[in-house]
XYZ file of C-alpha atoms in Angstrom:
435
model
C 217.426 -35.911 44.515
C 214.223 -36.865 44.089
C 211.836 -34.615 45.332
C 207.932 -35.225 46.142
C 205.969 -32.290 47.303
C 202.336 -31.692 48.137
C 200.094 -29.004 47.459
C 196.884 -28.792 48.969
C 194.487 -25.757 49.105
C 193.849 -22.983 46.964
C 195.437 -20.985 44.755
C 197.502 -19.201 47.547
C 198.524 -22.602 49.001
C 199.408 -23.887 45.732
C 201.713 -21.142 43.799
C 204.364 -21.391 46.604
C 204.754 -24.922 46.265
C 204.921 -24.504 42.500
C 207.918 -21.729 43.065
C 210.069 -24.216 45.503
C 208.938 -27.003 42.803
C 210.650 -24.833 40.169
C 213.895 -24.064 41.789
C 214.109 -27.139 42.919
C 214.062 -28.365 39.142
C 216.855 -24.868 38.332
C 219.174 -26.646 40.570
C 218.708 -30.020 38.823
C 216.688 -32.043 40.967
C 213.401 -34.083 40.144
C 210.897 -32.651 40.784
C 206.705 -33.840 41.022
C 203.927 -32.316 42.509
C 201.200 -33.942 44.253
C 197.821 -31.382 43.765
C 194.682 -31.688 42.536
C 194.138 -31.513 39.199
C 191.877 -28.314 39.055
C 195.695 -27.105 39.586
C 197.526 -28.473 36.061
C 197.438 -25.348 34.184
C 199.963 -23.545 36.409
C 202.252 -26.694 37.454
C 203.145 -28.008 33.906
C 203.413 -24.094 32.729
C 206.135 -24.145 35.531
C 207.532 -27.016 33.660
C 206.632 -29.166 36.494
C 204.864 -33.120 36.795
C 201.881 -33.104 38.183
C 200.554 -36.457 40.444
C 196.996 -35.837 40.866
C 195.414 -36.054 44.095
C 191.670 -35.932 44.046
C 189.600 -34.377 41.052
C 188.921 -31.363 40.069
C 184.811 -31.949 40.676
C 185.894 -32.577 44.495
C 187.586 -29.370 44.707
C 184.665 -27.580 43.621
C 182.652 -29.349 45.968
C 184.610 -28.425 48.655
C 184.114 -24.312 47.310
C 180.483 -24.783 47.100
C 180.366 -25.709 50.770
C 179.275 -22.117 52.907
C 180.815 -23.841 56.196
C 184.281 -23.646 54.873
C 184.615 -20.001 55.615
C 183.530 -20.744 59.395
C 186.159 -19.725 62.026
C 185.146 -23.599 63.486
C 183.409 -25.906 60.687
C 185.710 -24.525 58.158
C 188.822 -26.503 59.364
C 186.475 -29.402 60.318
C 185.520 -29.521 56.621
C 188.712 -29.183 55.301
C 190.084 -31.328 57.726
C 188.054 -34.145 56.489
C 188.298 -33.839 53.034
C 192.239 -34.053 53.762
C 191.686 -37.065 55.380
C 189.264 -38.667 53.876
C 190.328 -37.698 49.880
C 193.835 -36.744 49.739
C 195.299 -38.883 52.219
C 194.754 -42.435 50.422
C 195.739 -40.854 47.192
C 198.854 -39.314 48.161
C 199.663 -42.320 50.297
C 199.292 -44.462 46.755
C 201.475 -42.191 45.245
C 204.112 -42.485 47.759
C 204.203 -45.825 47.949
C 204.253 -46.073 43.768
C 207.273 -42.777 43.663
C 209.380 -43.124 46.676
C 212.965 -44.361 46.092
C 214.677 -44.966 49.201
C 217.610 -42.883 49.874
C 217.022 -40.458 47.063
C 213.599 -39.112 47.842
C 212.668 -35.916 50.333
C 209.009 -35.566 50.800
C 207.903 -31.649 51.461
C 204.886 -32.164 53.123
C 201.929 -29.877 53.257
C 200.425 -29.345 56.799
C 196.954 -30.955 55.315
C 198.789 -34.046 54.230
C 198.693 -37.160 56.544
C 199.610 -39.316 54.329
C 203.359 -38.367 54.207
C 203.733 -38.513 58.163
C 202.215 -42.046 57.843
C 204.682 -42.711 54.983
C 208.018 -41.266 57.389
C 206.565 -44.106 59.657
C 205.637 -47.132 57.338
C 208.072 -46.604 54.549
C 211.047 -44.850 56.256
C 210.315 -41.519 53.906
C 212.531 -38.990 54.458
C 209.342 -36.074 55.125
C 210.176 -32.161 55.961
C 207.154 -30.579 57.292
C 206.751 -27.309 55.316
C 204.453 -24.665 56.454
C 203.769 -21.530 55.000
C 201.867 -19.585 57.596
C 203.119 -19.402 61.511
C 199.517 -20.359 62.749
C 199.958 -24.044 61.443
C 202.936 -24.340 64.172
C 201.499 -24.064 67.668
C 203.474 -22.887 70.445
C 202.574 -22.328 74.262
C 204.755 -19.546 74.366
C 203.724 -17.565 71.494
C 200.067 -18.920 69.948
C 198.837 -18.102 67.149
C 195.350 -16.027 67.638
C 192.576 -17.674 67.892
C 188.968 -16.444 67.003
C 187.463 -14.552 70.304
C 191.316 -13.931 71.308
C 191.288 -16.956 73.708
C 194.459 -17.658 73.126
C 197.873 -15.343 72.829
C 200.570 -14.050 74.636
C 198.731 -12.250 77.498
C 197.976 -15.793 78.342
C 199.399 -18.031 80.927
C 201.263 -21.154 78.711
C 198.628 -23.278 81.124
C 195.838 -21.586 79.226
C 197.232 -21.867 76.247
C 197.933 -25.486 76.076
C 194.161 -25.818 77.285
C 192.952 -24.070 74.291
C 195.196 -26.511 71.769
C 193.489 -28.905 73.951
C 189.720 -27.539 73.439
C 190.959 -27.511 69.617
C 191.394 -30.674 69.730
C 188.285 -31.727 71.603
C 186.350 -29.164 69.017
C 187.937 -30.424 65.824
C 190.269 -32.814 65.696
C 188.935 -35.971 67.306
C 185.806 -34.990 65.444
C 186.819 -34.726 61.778
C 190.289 -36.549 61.783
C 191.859 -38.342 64.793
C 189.717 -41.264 63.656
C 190.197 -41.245 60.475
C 193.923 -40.857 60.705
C 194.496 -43.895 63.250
C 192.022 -46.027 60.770
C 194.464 -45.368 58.173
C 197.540 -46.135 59.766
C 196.260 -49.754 61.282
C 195.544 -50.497 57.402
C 199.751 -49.932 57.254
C 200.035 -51.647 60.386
C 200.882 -48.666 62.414
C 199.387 -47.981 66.185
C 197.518 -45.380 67.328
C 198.211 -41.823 67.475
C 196.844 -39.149 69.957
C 196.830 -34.994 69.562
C 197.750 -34.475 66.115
C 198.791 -30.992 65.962
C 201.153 -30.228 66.279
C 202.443 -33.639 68.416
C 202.878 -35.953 65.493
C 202.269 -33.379 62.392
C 205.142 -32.134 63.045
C 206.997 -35.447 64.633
C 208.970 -35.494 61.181
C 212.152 -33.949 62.984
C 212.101 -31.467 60.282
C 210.761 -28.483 59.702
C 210.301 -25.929 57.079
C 208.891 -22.264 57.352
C 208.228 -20.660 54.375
C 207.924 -17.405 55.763
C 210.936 -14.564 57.494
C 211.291 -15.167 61.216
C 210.166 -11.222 61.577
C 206.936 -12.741 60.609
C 206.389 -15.840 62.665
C 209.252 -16.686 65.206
C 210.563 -19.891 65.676
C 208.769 -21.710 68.611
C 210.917 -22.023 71.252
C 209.108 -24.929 72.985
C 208.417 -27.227 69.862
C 211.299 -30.316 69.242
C 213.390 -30.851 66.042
C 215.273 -29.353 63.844
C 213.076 -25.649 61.878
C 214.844 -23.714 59.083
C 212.892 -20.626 58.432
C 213.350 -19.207 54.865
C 211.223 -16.425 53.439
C 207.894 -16.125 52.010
C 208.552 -17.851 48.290
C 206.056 -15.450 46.679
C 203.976 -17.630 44.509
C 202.303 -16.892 41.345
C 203.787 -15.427 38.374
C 206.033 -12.205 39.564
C 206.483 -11.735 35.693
C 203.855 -12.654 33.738
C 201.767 -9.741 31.839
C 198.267 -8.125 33.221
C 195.590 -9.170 30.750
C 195.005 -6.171 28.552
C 191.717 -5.098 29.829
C 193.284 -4.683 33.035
C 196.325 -3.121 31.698
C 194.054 -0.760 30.368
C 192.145 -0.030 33.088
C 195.487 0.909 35.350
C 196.856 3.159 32.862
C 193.140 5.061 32.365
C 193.881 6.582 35.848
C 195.113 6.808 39.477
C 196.291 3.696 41.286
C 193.588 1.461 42.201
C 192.627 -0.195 45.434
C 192.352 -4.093 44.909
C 189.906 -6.482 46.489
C 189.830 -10.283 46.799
C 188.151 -12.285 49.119
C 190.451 -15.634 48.468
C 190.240 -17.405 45.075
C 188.231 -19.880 46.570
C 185.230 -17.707 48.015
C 182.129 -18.361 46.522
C 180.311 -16.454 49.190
C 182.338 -12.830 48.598
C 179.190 -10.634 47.417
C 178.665 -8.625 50.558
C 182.540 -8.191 50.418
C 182.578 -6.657 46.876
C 179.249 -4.534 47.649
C 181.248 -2.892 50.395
C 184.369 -2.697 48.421
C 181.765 -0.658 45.345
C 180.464 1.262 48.064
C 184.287 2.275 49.919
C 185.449 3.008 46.602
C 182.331 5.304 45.899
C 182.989 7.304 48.910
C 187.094 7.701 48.166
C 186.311 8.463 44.787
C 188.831 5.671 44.464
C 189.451 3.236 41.575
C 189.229 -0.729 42.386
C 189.998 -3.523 41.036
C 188.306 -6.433 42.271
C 189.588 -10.000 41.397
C 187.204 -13.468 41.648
C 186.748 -16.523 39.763
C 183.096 -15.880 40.554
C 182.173 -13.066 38.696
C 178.242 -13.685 39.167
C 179.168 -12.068 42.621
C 179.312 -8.704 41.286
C 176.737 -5.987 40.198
C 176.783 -6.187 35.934
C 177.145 -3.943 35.001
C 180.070 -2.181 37.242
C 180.398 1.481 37.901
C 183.179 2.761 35.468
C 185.876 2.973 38.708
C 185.870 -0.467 38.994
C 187.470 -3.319 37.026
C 187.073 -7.160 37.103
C 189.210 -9.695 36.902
C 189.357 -13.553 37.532
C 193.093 -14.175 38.462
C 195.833 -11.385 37.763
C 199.682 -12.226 38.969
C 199.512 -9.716 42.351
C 203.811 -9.060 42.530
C 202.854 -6.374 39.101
C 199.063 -5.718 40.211
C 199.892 -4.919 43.651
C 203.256 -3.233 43.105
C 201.056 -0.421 40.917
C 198.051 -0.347 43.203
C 197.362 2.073 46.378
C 196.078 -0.200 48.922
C 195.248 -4.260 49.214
C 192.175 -5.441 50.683
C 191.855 -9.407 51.264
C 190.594 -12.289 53.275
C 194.099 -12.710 55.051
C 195.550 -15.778 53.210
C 199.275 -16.219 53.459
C 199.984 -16.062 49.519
C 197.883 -12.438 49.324
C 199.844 -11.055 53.041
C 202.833 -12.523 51.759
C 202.410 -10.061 48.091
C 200.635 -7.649 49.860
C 204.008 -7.402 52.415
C 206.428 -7.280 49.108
C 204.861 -5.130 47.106
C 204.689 -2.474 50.202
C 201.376 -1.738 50.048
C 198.683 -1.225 52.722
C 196.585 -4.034 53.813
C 192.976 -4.144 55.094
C 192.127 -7.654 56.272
C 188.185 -9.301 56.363
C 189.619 -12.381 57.982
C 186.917 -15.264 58.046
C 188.574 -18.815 58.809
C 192.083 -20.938 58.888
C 195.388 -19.020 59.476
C 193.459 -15.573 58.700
C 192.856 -14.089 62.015
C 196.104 -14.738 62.925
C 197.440 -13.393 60.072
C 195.830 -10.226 60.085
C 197.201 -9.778 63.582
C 200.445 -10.363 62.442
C 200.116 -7.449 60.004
C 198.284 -5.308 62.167
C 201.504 -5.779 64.886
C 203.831 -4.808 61.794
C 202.484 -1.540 61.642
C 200.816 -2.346 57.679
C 197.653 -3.137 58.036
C 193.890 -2.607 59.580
C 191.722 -5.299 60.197
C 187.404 -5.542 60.089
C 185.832 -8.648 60.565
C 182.996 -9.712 58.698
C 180.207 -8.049 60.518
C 181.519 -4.920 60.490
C 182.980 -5.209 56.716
C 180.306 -2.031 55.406
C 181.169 0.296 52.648
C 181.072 3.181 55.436
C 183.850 1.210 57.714
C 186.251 0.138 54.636
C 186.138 3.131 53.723
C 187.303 5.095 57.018
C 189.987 2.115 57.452
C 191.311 3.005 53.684
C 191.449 6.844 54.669
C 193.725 5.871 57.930
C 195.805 3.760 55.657
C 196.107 5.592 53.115
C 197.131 9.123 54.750
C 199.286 7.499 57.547
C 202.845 8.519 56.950
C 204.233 5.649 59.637
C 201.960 3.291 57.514
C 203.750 3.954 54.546
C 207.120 3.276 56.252
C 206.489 0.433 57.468
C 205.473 -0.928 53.916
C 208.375 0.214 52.812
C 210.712 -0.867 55.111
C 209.304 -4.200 55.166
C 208.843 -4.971 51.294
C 212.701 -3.980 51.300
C 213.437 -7.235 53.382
C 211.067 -9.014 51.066
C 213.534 -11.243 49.029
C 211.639 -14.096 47.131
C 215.298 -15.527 44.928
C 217.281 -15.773 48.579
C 213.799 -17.346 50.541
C 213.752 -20.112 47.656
C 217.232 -20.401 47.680
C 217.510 -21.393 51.623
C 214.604 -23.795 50.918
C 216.185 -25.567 48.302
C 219.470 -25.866 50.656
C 217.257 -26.761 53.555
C 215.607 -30.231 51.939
C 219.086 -30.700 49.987
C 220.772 -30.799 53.311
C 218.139 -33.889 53.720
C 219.728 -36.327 51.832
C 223.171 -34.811 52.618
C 223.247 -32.410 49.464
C 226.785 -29.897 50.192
C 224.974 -26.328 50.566
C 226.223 -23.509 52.572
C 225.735 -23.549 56.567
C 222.051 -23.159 57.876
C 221.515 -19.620 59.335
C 221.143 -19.972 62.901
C 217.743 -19.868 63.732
C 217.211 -18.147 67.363
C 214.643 -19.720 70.017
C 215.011 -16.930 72.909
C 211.389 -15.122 72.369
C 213.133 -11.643 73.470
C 215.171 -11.837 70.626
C 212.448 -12.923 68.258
C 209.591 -10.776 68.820
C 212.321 -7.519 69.278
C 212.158 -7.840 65.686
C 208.815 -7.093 65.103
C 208.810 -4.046 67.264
C-alpha cells in the first residue's frame, strides 16, 4: 500500500502525522509525507520521504502574521494560505504519486487538494482529524468563542452558527478559491465546505479516544476513532541543560504558548511572575527566545523544543495554548493543565479538559501572574484533580491508537486487519463516558 499523507500546521499538527507515517512504514507499507519543508528534520529522522509543500520562508510568514492567533482572522488566514499555497502543490503531487488501486490518501482537514483529487482522480482519501472541533455536529458542537454554540443549544441554533461560520469565514477566505480550483480540473461548484464536502470522502479518521470527542451522531459515512497518536519523540533524551535543570530541584511547571507563537511575551511574563509567587520552578519552551527577560531568574529554564512524553511525565503542572498535540501529552503524562486558549480548535479544547475534570482554563485577558498563579494552587492541591489525571493518562495508549489507525486506512484498499471496534452514535452513551 501506498500511502500519501499530509501534514499541515505546526509542530503539534505535524508529529502525529509523522507517528502514523512511521508505523505505517513498521508494517511495511510506503510511506511519503506531504509538509512543508521547515518540517524535514523530524520526517527523514523518522525515516520517512518528505514531498514538500510550500517553503519554509512561507511558513514563517504565516508565524509573523499577529492575526493568526485571532479567535476569527486566525482561521481566515490560515484558511487562505491552505488554499491558496498548499492546495496547488499537494494537488501536483497527487497527480505526479497516486497509483490507482494501491494508494490511500490521509488527508489533513487544511488540505483541499485531496478532496478535489477523491473527485477528479478517483483517490481513495480518509479524512483524518486530530481534534473533535474540526468535525461539526448539530448535536454536540464544538465551542465556539463567546459560547454561541454548544449543547444547551437548540440543533436549529446550532446549524445557524455553522451557518454564520460560514458567512464569517468561509465564503470569505476559501469557498472561492476552492470552486476556482476545481473548474481548472473540470469539477462544478461546491457550497458549505465544512464539514458538507470536507468530510464527503465517506471516510473518516479520528485521531483522538471517543472519551474525548464522541462520534457525531448526525454526520454520514463511515468514522473509526483511534487514540491520540502522541507525536514527537516519546524517547528521545532532554538536552543536557535541561536535564540539569530538572534534577537541580523540585518538579517544574512548564509553559508553552504553541511552537508557532511569536506573540507569547505577556504569556511568559505571567508564567515568571506565577512561578515567583509559588516559589515554583518553570520551564518555559519557545522557538522565540527574544520573548523572554535575559537574563532569567534562576527558577526558570529555557528551552526551544524538548520531547513533552519525558518533560511532562517529570513536571508538576502543564500550562499551554490548548493545541491538540500539547492536551493530547498533557492528558498522557497525567498532569494538570491550565489552558490560555487564543484561536482554532483551542477553546474547544480547553473545554474538553475542563469537562474531564484536568484542567482550568484563563483566557487571554485575564492570563496575569496573580490569576495563573491562584489557578496553579487549585490544580495543584486538588486531590479529585489528581485522579482524574491519573485515571485518564492510564487509558492513554499511543502503540494500540496507531495500531487501529494503521488497520483503519489498511482496511481501505482491503488490507486483512482485525474487525473495526464498533463505534457508538447514541449521544447518551457517548458523553456517559466523560462523566
Amino acid at each position: 500500500m501506498l500511502c500519501l499523507l499530509t501534514a499541515l500546521g505546526s509542530y503539534g499538527d505535524v508529529y502525529p502525522v509523522i507517528k502514523l507515517g512511521a508505523a505505517l512504514a513498521e508494517r511495511g507499507h510506503r510511506v511519503k509525507l506531504l509538509a512543508n519543508p521547515y518540517f524535514a528534520e523530524p520526517i527523514e529522522r523518522a525515516g520517512l520521504e518528505l514531498v514538500p509543500v510550500s517553503t519554509p520562508e512561507a511558513y514563517e510568514r504565516l508565524t509573523h502574521d499577529r492575526r493568526l492567533w485571532h479567535p476569527l482572522l486566525g482561521l481566515r488566514v490560515i484558511f487562505r494560505w491552505a488554499a491558496t499555497e498548499a492546495m496547488p502543490d499537494i494537488y501536483q503531487a497527487l497527480e505526479r504519486l497516486h497509483e490507482p488501486g494501491e494508494t490511500v490518501i490521509g488527508a489533513h482537514p487544511l488540505d483541499f487538494a485531496s478532496r478535489v483529487a477523491a473527485e477528479a482522480l478517483g483517490a481513495n482519501v480518509t479524512s483524518i482529524v486530530y481534534a473533535p472541533m474540526t468535525v461539526w455536529s448539530d448535536d454536540s458542537p464544538p465551542r465556539l468563542p463567546g459560547g454561541l454554540a454548544g449543547l444547551g443549544w437548540p440543533r436549529w441554533w446550532n446549524r445557524m452558527m455553522l451557518t454564520v461560520g460560514e458567512l464569517l469565514v468561509e465564503r470569505r477566505s476559501i469557498t472561492g478559491r476552492i470552486n476556482a480550483f476545481r473548474a481548472q480540473k473540470g469539477l462544478g461548484r461546491i457550497g458549505r465546505v465544512y464539514p458538507d464536502w470536507a468530510f464527503g470522502t465517506g471516510h473518516t479518521l479520528c485521531l483522538y479516544p471517543e472519551w474525548f470527542g464522541p462520534t457525531p451522531i448526525d454526520l454520514p459515512g463511515e468514522f473509526d476513532t483511534s487514540g491520540f497518536p502522541l507525536g514527537g519523540e516519546p524517547d528521545a533524551p532532554l538536552d543536557a541543560g535541561l536535564e540539569a535543570f530538572l534534577q537541580a530541584g523540585d518538579a517544574p511547571i512548564v509553559f508553552t504558548p504553541g511552537t508557532a507563537n511569536r506573540a507569547g511575551r505577556a504569556f511568559f511574563a505571567a508564567a515568571l511572575d506565577a512561578c515567583r509567587r509559588l516559589g515554583a520552578r518553570g520551564v518555559l519552551l519557545t522557538k522565540y527566545p527574544e520573548q523572554l527577560p535575559d537574563p532569567l531568574p534562576d527558577y526558570a529554564h529555557w528551552a526551544s523544543l524538548a520531547p513533552l512524553g519525558p518533560l511532562l511525565s517529570r513536571s508538576a503542572a502543564f500550562v499551554h495554548h490548548g493545541g491538540i498535540g500539547s492536551s493530547a501529552q498533557g492528558l498522557a503524562a497525567g498532569a494538570p493543565q491550565l489552558i490560555q486558549p487564543m484561536a482554532f480548535d483551542q477553546l474547544d479544547n480547553a473545554h474538553r479538559l475542563i469537562e474531564l475534570g484536568v484542567a482550568e482554563e484563563l483566557l487571554p485577558r485575564a492570563f496575569t501572574g496573580a490569576a495563573v498563579a491562584a489557578a496553579l494552587s487549585r490544580l495543584l492541591g486538588s486531590t479529585d484533580t489528581a485522579r482524574q489525571c491519573e485515571d485518564l493518562a492510564a487509558r492513554c495508549d499511543s502503540k494500540a491508537a496507531l495500531d487501529e489507525a494503521c488497520e483503519s486506512l489498511e482496511r481501505r484498499v482491503g488490507i486483512p486487519t482485525t474487525p473495526a471496534k464498533p463505534v457508538t452514535k447514541h449521544l447518551a452513551a457517548t458523553f456517559a463516558k466523560l462523566a
